Amino acid sequence: MESKNLTVYGSERHSCVQGPCLTTEAFSLKMIMKGQKRKFPPEDVEVSDRSSSTWESQRQFVFSVSLNKYQHGQELPEPSLRRSVLIANTLRQINLQACRSVCVDGPIPPCSSLSALQENEQESRWNKVVPAKHHSAEGVINSDSALTTCPVDSSHHPSNSATTAISSILTALDSNIDWSPQAAQRMPLRSLENLQRPSEGNAAWAKQGVRGYGGSWEQQEECRARESNMDAMRSSYLSDLTVEDLFQDIDTSLLERDMGVLGLRGNGGGYSGGDDLPRYLLPFSPSSHPLSFSLNQNLKCLPSFSSFSPLSPSVSPSLSSPPSVFFSGQNQGLELEHLMEILVES
Amino acid sequence: MLSPIQVLCSDITTLSLEPEPFASYTEADIISTVEFNHTGELLATGDKGGRVVIFQREPESKTEPFSQGEYNVYSTFQSHEPEFDYLKSLEIEEKINKIRWLPQQNAAHFLLSTNDKTIKLWKVSERDKRPEGYNLKDEEGRIKDISTVTSLQVPVLMPMDLMVEVSPRRVFANAHTYHVNSISVNSDYETYMSADDLRINLWHLDITDRSFNIVDIKPANMEDLTEVITAAEFHPHHCNLFVYSSSKGTLRLCDMREAALCDKHSKLFEEPEDPSARSFFSEIISSVSDVKFSHSGRYLLTRDYLTAKVWDLNMESKPLETYQVHDYLRSKLCSLYENDCIFDKFECAWNGSDSVIMTGAYNNFFRMFDRNTKRDVTLEASRESSKPRAVLKPRRVCAAGGKRRKDDISVDSLDFTKKILHTAWHPTENIIAIAATNNLYIFQDKLNSEMH
């Protein structure tokens, strides 16, 4: 008698929850987040069949919810790191599945083996997707490897609705995101931490340049070209850290945005960009001469944040054009000098 | 030893209960941690408002047999205040994340309490005597007129009403960039560790101005971050061993003798993922929310979102036992993700003999699993079902659409705002403390109480 009550009810549960439960249930109000309207009715049971539209709609639903959550989390007075990391990982996971499902549909055989490879890869191999505060929307299209190894042209595939949906969501978010200065300053520690190891930091910026594509498949060629440039740049970074120690206190996040506005591109290729920024900020030594020319060179190496920041929307459409340095002429160089001097003095 | 489990399951008596019933409670009253001391005589709770309330168990009394075992308020104090970090423009919550007692070494009791950033060592001492008969002061403390003093007397200690004094003895601050989630006192009784999302620091109890960093999983580039530390604990007997859990569901056992920085683990406990059960939320539900060594030091108990697992320290490949806490939620993960419940961090507890494990769930339910008989029970901590001396009735949750018995609760009518995140088990007896939002419930095994 007693033992009946104490039976692990799991065994009975199996007999209850059988059969397809794909219809949406009437959830109790307590389960629904306050005030949030549902875009897609969430299917209760995870559909394992990846090619079904139900799975697709589930995936898109989770994707949009995750994006919202991540942004809301960042805007909280006390963002929880664990929560942000978990949401970011979920987004990454969704995108990987999206890419894989597209690849599998495509006529190009190498894709499936590559997608299998991706599955076996360590997570650390995946390029960062979301955690950067600047790039929560654009960064969602992850790992350049995912993009470059699945060269599927959207025009050839009617079943590319997923990727086009993703890109449309991203572009919509792009214009809607409120990039108030507070959002940037909320975690100033992040930019400082990145600055402490500028070799890695610059590598990250370079990778982010790839991410800024927002999932458009047509730009695969530029993507691959840029990636190879990035690789060259990355390998040539020196890890001279002595100068950075002096500049740890300077929050350069605003500086970077300014650089972006001036239309700088990060694809110099082959430049030693490891400690460009501190070198640039130093009182000008006689060795760096002529000044504007060295500035030109150094500035070329600083990747632009404008490609993912709606602050300078005019710059982003030019992503597909070959990288160029807008910055030219001595006058602009002197202006920048002046700006740098002010920053250093402050 | 302890009472057998079958009695515990069917006969649970409630003892002293929550404070005065309020119609509504403030958020500051939400209990955020519960911890018995090493003898079980004292029970400390911390809340969101930064206060610590200590309960003391009344000693046995021959004249009033039923009052034995009741926990009454012993002391209340404000441990942490809200702070503001001017550099980052962030508020630092005063919520007490964890309380850990130090083993008692003299008449006073010591406990460590921590919020997100600062750990404090508190001394709790009793004063039941005071000196009386001063020469220069009168009874009220006023200075006497010297000319009235004709003879000298020696002040004597006279009994007084018991007064519990709490004073902060140490403040361990400025060592954590991220939010502290765990503290654990070492078995050497000299050191303790504090763990935040990315780092673990080792402190000496007497030294507040520096700590050693023993684990650092912060990547060079924060954008590479995919894993955080969720809980950490020292081994109960070996002062060089500790374990920490991650948001990816892994446990790492580290030996401090191997290196100064224990980034490299000695053992990695990870269960390979079941590919058929993979979903969008697989990683989130695998995140370990609590890890506890067994009293013997041989086993580890971990809690993730849907299960509680017992691991053998000698077997890294998979857990020894897996207990489904509320598997009926597996099909609701999407909704739980939407309303953030999927991020709830449930704690778990061992009983004194390591034969039973306990953990909380939703709807004010908590579950106990007997490792030997494989039986389990679901009980509810609520005012209605917990009149003093009442026996708790086992509850059942029925999946929607299934056979439903009387008094069963359907999954869809569970209240997800009523969650039991914090539970504690008396170190030797079958007494458990359950924190349900702003209420503290203390339950005792009926057989246990009848024996006294």
mmCIF file of C-alpha atoms in Angstrom, chain B residues 14 17-18 363-366 379-388 390 392 395 418 420 434 436 439-441 443:
data_model
loop_
_atom_site.group_PDB
_atom_site.id
_atom_site.type_symbol
_atom_site.label_atom_id
_atom_site.label_comp_id
_atom_site.label_asym_id
_atom_site.label_seq_id
_atom_site.Cartn_x
_atom_site.Cartn_y
_atom_site.Cartn_z
ATOM 1 C CA THR B 14 6.216 19.688 11.363
ATOM 2 C CA LEU B 17 7.335 27.121 11.637
ATOM 3 C CA GLU B 18 7.598 30.403 9.945
ATOM 4 C CA ASN B 363 4.952 24.477 -6.394
ATOM 5 C CA ASN B 364 6.708 24.368 -3.016
ATOM 6 C CA PHE B 365 7.415 20.707 -3.547
ATOM 7 C CA PHE B 366 10.590 19.072 -2.429
ATOM 8 C CA LEU B 379 6.310 16.559 -0.180
ATOM 9 C CA GLU B 380 4.913 20.018 -0.037
ATOM 10 C CA ALA B 381 5.994 22.873 2.188
ATOM 11 C CA SER B 382 2.986 25.077 2.560
ATOM 12 C CA ARG B 383 0.987 26.620 5.310
ATOM 13 C CA GLU B 384 -2.149 24.693 4.548
ATOM 14 C CA SER B 385 -0.586 21.294 4.753
ATOM 15 C CA SER B 386 1.852 22.058 7.548
ATOM 16 C CA LYS B 387 0.017 22.694 10.766
ATOM 17 C CA PRO B 388 2.267 22.049 13.723
ATOM 18 C CA ALA B 390 0.764 17.464 11.323
ATOM 19 C CA LEU B 392 3.004 15.562 5.724
ATOM 20 C CA ARG B 395 2.179 14.467 -3.182
ATOM 21 C CA LYS B 418 6.736 28.976 -5.669
ATOM 22 C CA ILE B 420 12.128 25.651 -3.224
ATOM 23 C CA ILE B 434 13.121 24.152 3.755
ATOM 24 C CA ALA B 436 9.953 28.547 0.537
ATOM 25 C CA ASN B 439 9.023 31.220 4.834
ATOM 26 C CA LEU B 440 11.183 28.724 6.614
ATOM 27 C CA TYR B 441 9.795 25.280 7.317
ATOM 28 C CA PHE B 443 10.377 19.249 9.455
#
